[in-house]
mmCIF file of C-alpha atoms in Angstrom:
data_model
loop_
_atom_site.group_PDB
_atom_site.id
_atom_site.type_symbol
_atom_site.label_atom_id
_atom_site.label_comp_id
_atom_site.label_asym_id
_atom_site.label_seq_id
_atom_site.Cartn_x
_atom_site.Cartn_y
_atom_site.Cartn_z
ATOM 1 C CA MET S 1 0.080 0.001 0.026
ATOM 2 C CA LYS S 2 1.386 3.384 -1.174
ATOM 3 C CA GLU S 3 2.172 5.568 2.011
ATOM 4 C CA LEU S 4 3.954 8.595 0.571
ATOM 5 C CA PHE S 5 2.212 10.765 -2.122
ATOM 6 C CA VAL S 6 3.486 13.673 -4.173
ATOM 7 C CA ALA S 7 1.017 15.911 -2.190
ATOM 8 C CA ASP S 8 2.689 15.017 1.018
ATOM 9 C CA LEU S 9 6.261 15.821 -0.141
ATOM 10 C CA ALA S 10 6.183 19.543 0.915
ATOM 11 C CA ASN S 11 6.179 18.311 4.554
ATOM 12 C CA TYR S 12 9.565 16.583 3.971
ATOM 13 C CA GLU S 13 11.547 19.508 2.540
ATOM 14 C CA ASN S 14 15.361 18.890 3.035
ATOM 15 C CA GLN S 15 14.551 15.235 4.149
ATOM 16 C CA VAL S 16 15.565 12.127 2.406
ATOM 17 C CA ILE S 17 12.587 10.107 1.563
ATOM 18 C CA THR S 18 11.872 6.603 0.089
ATOM 19 C CA GLY S 19 8.726 5.844 -1.990
ATOM 20 C CA PHE S 20 7.130 4.675 -5.198
ATOM 21 C CA PHE S 21 5.926 6.858 -8.017
ATOM 22 C CA ALA S 22 5.310 6.650 -11.680
ATOM 23 C CA VAL S 23 7.619 8.036 -14.195
ATOM 24 C CA SER S 24 5.636 10.491 -16.207
ATOM 25 C CA SER S 25 8.838 11.550 -18.358
ATOM 26 C CA ARG S 26 12.259 10.611 -18.573
ATOM 27 C CA TYR S 27 15.095 12.500 -20.351
ATOM 28 C CA ASP S 28 18.650 11.466 -20.452
ATOM 29 C CA ARG S 29 20.819 14.673 -20.473
ATOM 30 C CA SER S 30 24.534 15.763 -20.313
ATOM 31 C CA LYS S 31 26.182 17.926 -17.871
ATOM 32 C CA ARG S 32 28.755 20.512 -19.088
ATOM 33 C CA ASP S 33 31.504 18.120 -18.258
ATOM 34 C CA GLY S 34 29.771 15.559 -20.562
ATOM 35 C CA ALA S 35 28.524 13.223 -17.634
ATOM 36 C CA ARG S 36 24.882 11.821 -17.975
ATOM 37 C CA TYR S 37 22.126 12.587 -15.779
ATOM 38 C CA PHE S 38 18.286 12.077 -15.760
ATOM 39 C CA ALA S 39 15.636 14.615 -15.803
ATOM 40 C CA LEU S 40 12.430 12.991 -14.656
ATOM 41 C CA THR S 41 8.899 13.885 -13.902
ATOM 42 C CA LEU S 42 7.402 11.737 -11.007
ATOM 43 C CA ALA S 43 3.652 11.347 -10.439
ATOM 44 C CA ASP S 44 0.926 9.776 -8.536
ATOM 45 C CA ARG S 45 -2.769 10.297 -8.318
ATOM 46 C CA THR S 46 -2.223 13.584 -6.091
ATOM 47 C CA GLY S 47 0.078 15.301 -8.612
ATOM 48 C CA GLN S 48 3.505 15.493 -10.280
ATOM 49 C CA MET S 49 6.969 16.551 -9.153
ATOM 50 C CA GLU S 50 10.189 17.228 -10.993
ATOM 51 C CA ALA S 51 13.208 15.094 -10.119
ATOM 52 C CA ARG S 52 16.946 14.827 -10.985
ATOM 53 C CA MET S 53 19.465 12.048 -10.669
ATOM 54 C CA TRP S 54 22.730 13.571 -10.999
ATOM 55 C CA GLU S 55 24.795 10.432 -10.634
ATOM 56 C CA THR S 56 23.332 7.488 -12.699
ATOM 57 C CA ALA S 57 25.543 4.635 -11.540
ATOM 58 C CA GLU S 58 22.839 3.598 -8.923
ATOM 59 C CA ALA S 59 19.989 3.568 -11.534
ATOM 60 C CA GLY S 60 18.302 0.306 -12.564
ATOM 61 C CA GLU S 61 16.652 -0.120 -15.894
ATOM 62 C CA PHE S 62 13.441 1.836 -16.152
ATOM 63 C CA ALA S 63 11.559 3.683 -18.756
ATOM 64 C CA SER S 64 8.720 6.415 -18.921
ATOM 65 C CA GLY S 65 5.513 4.899 -17.740
ATOM 66 C CA ASP S 66 7.041 2.463 -15.271
ATOM 67 C CA VAL S 67 6.306 2.597 -11.547
ATOM 68 C CA VAL S 68 9.675 2.896 -9.695
ATOM 69 C CA LYS S 69 11.180 2.923 -6.084
ATOM 70 C CA VAL S 70 13.195 5.979 -5.370
ATOM 71 C CA ARG S 71 15.385 7.421 -2.571
ATOM 72 C CA GLY S 72 16.348 10.957 -2.655
ATOM 73 C CA GLN S 73 16.251 14.360 -0.864
ATOM 74 C CA VAL S 74 13.305 16.822 -1.187
ATOM 75 C CA CYS S 75 14.723 19.922 -1.955
ATOM 76 C CA ARG S 76 13.688 23.309 -3.620
ATOM 77 C CA TYR S 77 14.759 24.730 -6.900
ATOM 78 C CA LYS S 78 13.532 28.070 -8.170
ATOM 79 C CA GLU S 79 10.756 28.007 -5.514
ATOM 80 C CA PHE S 80 9.414 24.587 -6.663
ATOM 81 C CA LEU S 81 9.894 21.475 -4.792
ATOM 82 C CA GLN S 82 12.256 18.960 -6.530
ATOM 83 C CA LEU S 83 13.519 15.438 -5.740
ATOM 84 C CA ASN S 84 17.242 14.711 -5.946
ATOM 85 C CA ILE S 85 17.282 11.083 -6.446
ATOM 86 C CA GLU S 86 20.154 8.936 -5.004
ATOM 87 C CA LYS S 87 18.717 5.528 -6.054
ATOM 88 C CA ILE S 88 16.058 4.383 -8.432
ATOM 89 C CA ARG S 89 14.830 1.036 -9.634
ATOM 90 C CA LYS S 90 11.609 -0.275 -11.464
ATOM 91 C CA ALA S 91 9.091 -1.405 -8.919
ATOM 92 C CA ASN S 92 8.130 -5.058 -8.944
ATOM 93 C CA PRO S 93 4.529 -5.960 -9.858
ATOM 94 C CA GLY S 94 3.429 -6.869 -6.146
ATOM 95 C CA GLU S 95 4.905 -3.598 -4.704
ATOM 96 C CA PHE S 96 2.353 -1.232 -6.026
ATOM 97 C CA ASP S 97 -1.448 -0.907 -6.794
ATOM 98 C CA LEU S 98 -1.855 0.820 -10.075
ATOM 99 C CA GLY S 99 -4.709 2.986 -8.916
ATOM 100 C CA ASP S 100 -2.371 4.952 -6.553
ATOM 101 C CA TYR S 101 -0.455 6.313 -9.513
ATOM 102 C CA VAL S 102 -3.040 7.334 -12.233
ATOM 103 C CA PRO S 103 -4.887 10.557 -11.579
ATOM 104 C CA ARG S 104 -8.449 10.095 -11.493
ATOM 105 C CA THR S 105 -11.423 12.410 -11.292
ATOM 106 C CA ASP S 106 -12.960 13.431 -7.955
ATOM 107 C CA ARG S 107 -16.373 12.702 -9.198
ATOM 108 C CA GLU S 108 -17.935 9.221 -8.891
ATOM 109 C CA ILE S 109 -17.930 7.757 -12.365
ATOM 110 C CA ASP S 110 -21.323 6.063 -11.821
ATOM 111 C CA GLU S 111 -22.715 9.437 -10.876
ATOM 112 C CA LEU S 112 -21.334 11.226 -13.917
ATOM 113 C CA TRP S 113 -22.608 8.345 -16.157
ATOM 114 C CA ALA S 114 -26.081 8.889 -14.716
ATOM 115 C CA GLU S 115 -26.238 12.522 -15.191
ATOM 116 C CA LEU S 116 -24.964 11.928 -18.838
ATOM 117 C CA ASN S 117 -27.895 9.633 -19.373
ATOM 118 C CA VAL S 118 -30.417 11.862 -17.802
ATOM 119 C CA TYR S 119 -29.713 14.635 -20.304
ATOM 120 C CA VAL S 120 -30.023 12.195 -23.169
ATOM 121 C CA GLU S 121 -33.258 10.940 -22.000
ATOM 122 C CA SER S 122 -34.501 14.437 -21.918
ATOM 123 C CA PHE S 123 -34.112 14.959 -25.687
ATOM 124 C CA THR S 124 -37.146 15.651 -27.662
ATOM 125 C CA ASP S 125 -35.412 15.085 -31.016
ATOM 126 C CA PRO S 126 -35.740 11.163 -31.870
ATOM 127 C CA HIS S 127 -32.790 11.217 -34.253
ATOM 128 C CA LEU S 128 -30.380 12.960 -31.936
ATOM 129 C CA LYS S 129 -31.470 10.871 -29.025
ATOM 130 C CA ALA S 130 -30.964 7.523 -31.068
ATOM 131 C CA LEU S 131 -27.593 8.865 -32.200
ATOM 132 C CA LEU S 132 -26.385 9.345 -28.554
ATOM 133 C CA ARG S 133 -28.090 6.152 -27.452
ATOM 134 C CA ALA S 134 -26.000 4.263 -30.231
ATOM 135 C CA PHE S 135 -22.881 5.386 -28.462
ATOM 136 C CA LEU S 136 -23.899 5.141 -24.847
ATOM 137 C CA ASP S 137 -25.371 1.540 -25.416
ATOM 138 C CA ASP S 138 -22.210 0.386 -27.329
ATOM 139 C CA SER S 139 -20.418 -1.541 -24.412
ATOM 140 C CA GLU S 140 -16.924 -1.092 -25.725
ATOM 141 C CA LEU S 141 -17.283 2.651 -26.496
ATOM 142 C CA ALA S 142 -19.256 3.168 -23.142
ATOM 143 C CA ALA S 143 -16.363 1.432 -21.122
ATOM 144 C CA ALA S 144 -13.819 3.571 -22.866
ATOM 145 C CA LEU S 145 -15.952 6.713 -22.233
ATOM 146 C CA ARG S 146 -16.208 6.103 -18.555
ATOM 147 C CA GLU S 147 -12.381 6.128 -18.260
ATOM 148 C CA ALA S 148 -10.927 8.234 -21.031
ATOM 149 C CA PRO S 149 -8.936 11.347 -20.106
ATOM 150 C CA ALA S 150 -9.913 14.494 -22.007
ATOM 151 C CA ALA S 151 -6.312 15.166 -22.858
ATOM 152 C CA LYS S 152 -2.755 13.903 -22.710
ATOM 153 C CA SER S 153 -1.401 16.780 -20.480
ATOM 154 C CA MET S 154 -3.711 19.826 -20.713
ATOM 155 C CA HIS S 155 -7.387 20.046 -19.097
ATOM 156 C CA HIS S 156 -9.041 17.053 -17.498
ATOM 157 C CA ALA S 157 -6.150 14.857 -18.112
ATOM 158 C CA TRP S 158 -6.945 12.109 -15.688
ATOM 159 C CA ILE S 159 -9.057 8.883 -15.816
ATOM 160 C CA GLY S 160 -12.745 9.899 -16.161
ATOM 161 C CA GLY S 161 -11.730 13.388 -17.252
ATOM 162 C CA LEU S 162 -13.484 13.267 -20.550
ATOM 163 C CA LEU S 163 -16.868 12.137 -19.029
ATOM 164 C CA GLU S 164 -16.292 14.854 -16.399
ATOM 165 C CA HIS S 165 -15.738 17.473 -18.967
ATOM 166 C CA ILE S 166 -18.660 16.360 -20.962
ATOM 167 C CA VAL S 167 -21.058 16.550 -17.849
ATOM 168 C CA SER S 168 -19.725 19.803 -17.035
ATOM 169 C CA LEU S 169 -20.246 21.216 -20.411
ATOM 170 C CA LEU S 170 -23.790 19.758 -20.611
ATOM 171 C CA GLY S 171 -24.866 21.805 -17.658
ATOM 172 C CA ILE S 172 -23.674 25.138 -18.999
ATOM 173 C CA ALA S 173 -24.759 24.400 -22.556
ATOM 174 C CA ASP S 174 -28.182 23.555 -21.290
ATOM 175 C CA LEU S 175 -28.451 27.156 -19.628
ATOM 176 C CA ALA S 176 -26.947 28.636 -22.802
ATOM 177 C CA ALA S 177 -29.339 26.956 -25.151
ATOM 178 C CA LYS S 178 -32.298 28.557 -23.234
ATOM 179 C CA HIS S 179 -30.615 31.849 -22.935
ATOM 180 C CA TYR S 180 -29.806 32.146 -26.586
ATOM 181 C CA GLY S 181 -32.808 30.263 -28.003
ATOM 182 C CA VAL S 182 -30.625 27.838 -30.041
ATOM 183 C CA HIS S 183 -31.540 24.231 -30.693
ATOM 184 C CA ARG S 184 -30.848 22.617 -27.295
ATOM 185 C CA ASP S 185 -30.660 18.944 -28.364
ATOM 186 C CA LEU S 186 -28.276 19.750 -31.308
ATOM 187 C CA LEU S 187 -26.042 21.841 -29.032
ATOM 188 C CA LEU S 188 -26.077 19.067 -26.385
ATOM 189 C CA THR S 189 -25.376 16.402 -29.071
ATOM 190 C CA GLY S 190 -22.230 18.408 -29.956
ATOM 191 C CA VAL S 191 -21.097 18.579 -26.319
ATOM 192 C CA VAL S 192 -21.295 14.705 -26.048
ATOM 193 C CA LEU S 193 -19.587 14.067 -29.369
ATOM 194 C CA HIS S 194 -17.245 16.713 -29.928
ATOM 195 C CA ASP S 195 -14.235 14.839 -28.357
ATOM 196 C CA ILE S 196 -15.566 11.363 -28.881
ATOM 197 C CA GLY S 197 -12.567 10.489 -31.111
ATOM 198 C CA LYS S 198 -10.352 10.756 -28.112
ATOM 199 C CA LEU S 199 -11.532 7.381 -27.129
ATOM 200 C CA GLN S 200 -9.290 6.058 -29.878
ATOM 201 C CA GLU S 201 -6.875 8.908 -30.050
ATOM 202 C CA LEU S 202 -5.487 8.280 -26.506
ATOM 203 C CA ARG S 203 -4.452 5.178 -24.574
ATOM 204 C CA TRP S 204 -4.140 5.291 -20.805
ATOM 205 C CA GLY S 205 -2.115 3.207 -18.144
ATOM 206 C CA THR S 206 0.255 4.929 -15.678
ATOM 207 C CA GLY S 207 0.333 7.763 -18.095
ATOM 208 C CA PHE S 208 -1.369 9.123 -21.116
ATOM 209 C CA GLU S 209 -0.163 8.670 -24.587
ATOM 210 C CA TYR S 210 -1.284 9.072 -28.282
ATOM 211 C CA THR S 211 -2.164 5.867 -30.247
ATOM 212 C CA ILE S 212 -0.579 5.573 -33.727
ATOM 213 C CA GLU S 213 -4.253 6.348 -35.111
ATOM 214 C CA GLY S 214 -4.386 9.402 -32.856
ATOM 215 C CA GLN S 215 -0.880 10.747 -34.063
ATOM 216 C CA LEU S 216 -1.901 10.154 -37.799
ATOM 217 C CA LEU S 217 -5.445 11.055 -37.863
ATOM 218 C CA GLY S 218 -6.346 13.033 -34.737
ATOM 219 C CA HIS S 219 -9.539 12.941 -32.616
ATOM 220 C CA ILE S 220 -11.741 15.123 -34.794
ATOM 221 C CA THR S 221 -11.136 12.849 -37.918
ATOM 222 C CA ILE S 222 -11.549 9.718 -35.705
ATOM 223 C CA GLY S 223 -14.758 11.168 -34.282
ATOM 224 C CA ILE S 224 -16.311 12.028 -37.606
ATOM 225 C CA GLY S 225 -15.664 8.367 -38.755
ATOM 226 C CA LEU S 226 -17.397 6.992 -35.489
ATOM 227 C CA ILE S 227 -20.388 9.385 -36.044
ATOM 228 C CA GLU S 228 -20.962 8.309 -39.611
ATOM 229 C CA ARG S 229 -20.916 4.608 -38.799
ATOM 230 C CA LYS S 230 -23.303 5.035 -36.077
ATOM 231 C CA ILE S 231 -25.590 7.197 -38.253
ATOM 232 C CA ALA S 232 -25.591 4.753 -41.112
ATOM 233 C CA ALA S 233 -27.131 2.410 -38.614
ATOM 234 C CA ILE S 234 -29.983 4.496 -37.820
ATOM 235 C CA PRO S 235 -32.946 4.190 -40.222
ATOM 236 C CA GLY S 236 -34.292 7.609 -41.671
ATOM 237 C CA PHE S 237 -31.519 9.753 -40.089
ATOM 238 C CA PRO S 238 -32.081 13.228 -41.885
ATOM 239 C CA PRO S 239 -29.002 13.922 -44.128
ATOM 240 C CA GLY S 240 -29.321 17.748 -43.159
ATOM 241 C CA LEU S 241 -29.087 16.982 -39.484
ATOM 242 C CA ARG S 242 -26.058 14.642 -39.954
ATOM 243 C CA MET S 243 -24.317 17.672 -41.581
ATOM 244 C CA LEU S 244 -25.142 19.776 -38.778
ATOM 245 C CA VAL S 245 -23.917 17.200 -36.188
ATOM 246 C CA GLU S 246 -20.633 16.715 -38.121
ATOM 247 C CA HIS S 247 -20.104 20.463 -38.533
ATOM 248 C CA LEU S 248 -20.206 20.757 -34.567
ATOM 249 C CA VAL S 249 -17.394 18.249 -34.310
ATOM 250 C CA LEU S 250 -15.343 19.610 -37.225
ATOM 251 C CA SER S 251 -15.515 23.242 -36.011
ATOM 252 C CA HIS S 252 -15.283 22.946 -32.157
ATOM 253 C CA HIS S 253 -11.635 24.054 -32.073
ATOM 254 C CA GLY S 254 -12.831 27.272 -33.422
ATOM 255 C CA LYS S 255 -10.027 28.511 -35.565
ATOM 256 C CA TYR S 256 -7.815 26.975 -38.168
ATOM 257 C CA GLU S 257 -4.523 27.683 -36.139
ATOM 258 C CA PHE S 258 -6.149 25.480 -33.517
ATOM 259 C CA GLY S 259 -6.592 22.639 -35.548
ATOM 260 C CA SER S 260 -10.139 23.216 -36.526
ATOM 261 C CA PRO S 261 -10.769 22.039 -40.092
ATOM 262 C CA LYS S 262 -13.723 24.443 -40.323
ATOM 263 C CA LEU S 263 -14.720 27.722 -38.528
ATOM 264 C CA PRO S 264 -18.096 27.560 -36.605
ATOM 265 C CA MET S 265 -20.786 28.705 -39.013
ATOM 266 C CA ILE S 266 -24.005 27.992 -37.064
ATOM 267 C CA PRO S 267 -25.204 29.291 -33.659
ATOM 268 C CA GLU S 268 -24.766 25.991 -31.877
ATOM 269 C CA ALA S 269 -21.267 25.559 -33.196
ATOM 270 C CA VAL S 270 -20.222 29.048 -32.032
ATOM 271 C CA LEU S 271 -21.609 28.261 -28.553
ATOM 272 C CA LEU S 272 -19.952 24.926 -28.370
ATOM 273 C CA HIS S 273 -16.577 26.257 -29.274
ATOM 274 C CA TYR S 274 -16.703 28.937 -26.740
ATOM 275 C CA LEU S 275 -18.291 26.983 -23.936
ATOM 276 C CA ASP S 276 -15.615 24.063 -24.511
ATOM 277 C CA ASP S 277 -12.873 26.609 -24.343
ATOM 278 C CA ILE S 278 -14.258 28.238 -21.046
ATOM 279 C CA ASP S 279 -14.515 24.733 -19.340
ATOM 280 C CA ALA S 280 -11.132 23.793 -20.346
ATOM 281 C CA LYS S 281 -9.768 27.075 -19.122
ATOM 282 C CA MET S 282 -11.454 27.040 -15.817
ATOM 283 C CA GLN S 283 -10.180 23.488 -15.186
ATOM 284 C CA THR S 284 -6.729 24.595 -16.019
ATOM 285 C CA LEU S 285 -6.879 27.333 -13.385
ATOM 286 C CA ARG S 286 -8.002 24.698 -10.859
ATOM 287 C CA SER S 287 -5.115 22.470 -11.939
ATOM 288 C CA GLU S 288 -2.588 25.187 -11.724
ATOM 289 C CA PHE S 289 -3.651 26.354 -8.228
ATOM 290 C CA ALA S 290 -3.467 22.593 -7.102
ATOM 291 C CA ARG S 291 -0.084 22.267 -8.463
ATOM 292 C CA HIS S 292 0.979 25.536 -6.949
ATOM 293 C CA ALA S 293 -0.075 24.083 -3.541
ATOM 294 C CA THR S 294 1.624 20.713 -4.141
ATOM 295 C CA ALA S 295 4.856 22.417 -4.852
ATOM 296 C CA GLY S 296 4.642 23.999 -1.323
ATOM 297 C CA ARG S 297 3.898 27.572 -2.299
ATOM 298 C CA ALA S 298 1.464 29.566 -0.399
ATOM 299 C CA ALA S 299 -2.027 30.516 -1.726
ATOM 300 C CA GLY S 300 -2.507 34.115 -2.532
ATOM 301 C CA GLU S 301 0.870 34.155 -4.385
ATOM 302 C CA VAL S 302 0.948 34.608 -8.213
ATOM 303 C CA THR S 303 1.835 31.470 -9.938
ATOM 304 C CA ASP S 304 4.543 30.910 -12.375
ATOM 305 C CA TRP S 305 3.784 31.396 -16.276
ATOM 306 C CA VAL S 306 1.261 29.256 -17.453
ATOM 307 C CA ARG S 307 2.014 28.543 -21.122
ATOM 308 C CA SER S 308 -1.397 27.276 -22.275
ATOM 309 C CA LEU S 309 -2.993 30.558 -20.952
ATOM 310 C CA GLU S 310 -0.019 32.779 -21.682
ATOM 311 C CA ARG S 311 -0.072 34.428 -18.244
ATOM 312 C CA PRO S 312 0.535 33.712 -14.587
ATOM 313 C CA LEU S 313 -2.510 33.308 -12.411
ATOM 314 C CA LEU S 314 -3.819 34.356 -8.927
ATOM 315 C CA ASP S 315 -6.070 32.341 -6.831
ATOM 316 C CA THR S 316 -8.483 34.820 -5.112
ATOM 317 C CA THR S 317 -9.818 32.516 -2.467
ATOM 318 C CA PRO S 318 -7.462 33.662 0.082
ATOM 319 C CA PHE S 319 -8.671 37.141 -0.321
ATOM 320 C CA LEU S 320 -12.330 36.156 -0.212
ATOM 321 C CA GLY S 321 -12.375 34.276 3.022
ATOM 322 C CA MET S 322 -12.778 30.988 1.277
ATOM 323 C CA ASP S 323 -10.675 27.626 1.272
ATOM 324 C CA GLN S 324 -9.503 26.147 -1.954
ATOM 325 C CA ASN S 325 -12.779 24.043 -2.474
ATOM 326 C CA GLY S 326 -14.670 27.358 -2.492
ATOM 327 C CA ARG S 327 -16.078 26.972 1.155
ATOM 328 C CA PRO S 328 -15.959 29.772 3.669
ATOM 329 C CA GLU S 329 -13.122 29.265 6.023
ATOM 330 C CA PRO S 330 -13.816 28.707 9.782
ATOM 331 C CA GLN S 331 -13.991 31.862 11.620
ATOM 332 C CA GLU S 332 -10.693 30.835 13.852
ATOM 333 C CA ALA S 333 -8.830 30.709 10.435
ATOM 334 C CA ARG S 334 -9.802 34.289 9.439
ATOM 335 C CA PRO S 335 -7.284 36.762 11.024
ATOM 336 C CA ASP S 336 -9.571 39.718 10.117
ATOM 337 C CA LEU S 337 -12.512 38.111 12.273
ATOM 338 C CA LYS S 338 -10.169 37.406 15.190
ATOM 339 C CA GLU S 339 -9.190 41.090 15.163
ATOM 340 C CA ASP S 340 -12.814 42.213 14.927
ATOM 341 C CA ALA S 341 -13.453 39.851 17.891
ATOM 342 C CA ALA S 342 -10.814 41.308 19.887
ATOM 343 C CA ASN S 343 -12.128 44.801 19.314
ATOM 344 C CA GLY S 344 -15.716 43.692 20.406
ATOM 345 C CA VAL S 345 -17.099 43.729 16.685
ATOM 346 C CA SER S 346 -19.285 40.766 15.835
ATOM 347 C CA ALA S 347 -19.624 39.195 12.329
ATOM 348 C CA GLU S 348 -23.143 40.394 12.149
ATOM 349 C CA ASP S 349 -22.315 44.150 12.824
#
């Protein structure tokens, strides 16, 4: 049973620890004198940490994707925690439980799956409902959808991430459809199917990688193929409706430079693109704040530069009297309230 997690390492600064971690990435590099060293990213279900092994003589054989046993010192480099490894070897099969090393959604998969099905059952368009049921009732695709990450390393990059992203989008798309008066069932169909090709674009184990099909075709092309095969098996599916559904998938990246074969040209496609982008960006913010905390840095400090958003970030919760889960902090944790109490001022004043 794993006892030491990445999220715990901030408590062991300047100490030598021994533990098991998954190797998210491994790069063999050279020092200025030509000596070899390893630049690693170690991970488990609680987060990631950079690691270096400066003397490689004590290294056993291991590769990216392996679970390894390491001994090293937790130190700080450029304000971030880093593990300087003294020894490393590939873990034996009986030494670890894979579930400890793969990041997973905090939501219950069964709960997310039930929410998805409630939305689909609320459809009034019989053809769109039949199309989504063709996916959700396909045991192989359904099993993949319950597990798939939404990305290799960007937003929702964890087991169940794609399903979590879809259900989150369904909630805001449902509201947006009513607010803007667009075709609700068409927009929600786009939400469910826009990334469906990722079920075959990605593979997942201790990490997330692209399949050969994913590298050569990409999830948009794969998704269109899946949709066309399902529609072909539905009697009387209107050709015009098929065209609209496919346009939603083809255009959801929004711009040619973002890998979109087409620009969004219908109201539902414009909404899908921007809602998808908003949900992805908001999850990126949450993930960056969590990474900031895991690295041992205080909430309320500006983060490092976030490449995907082209800016640093600031978590507002310390300034608003909330914890990082968005819940009000206990009054004893609020120095401003302590000061008020000392001065005879109540919270109700």
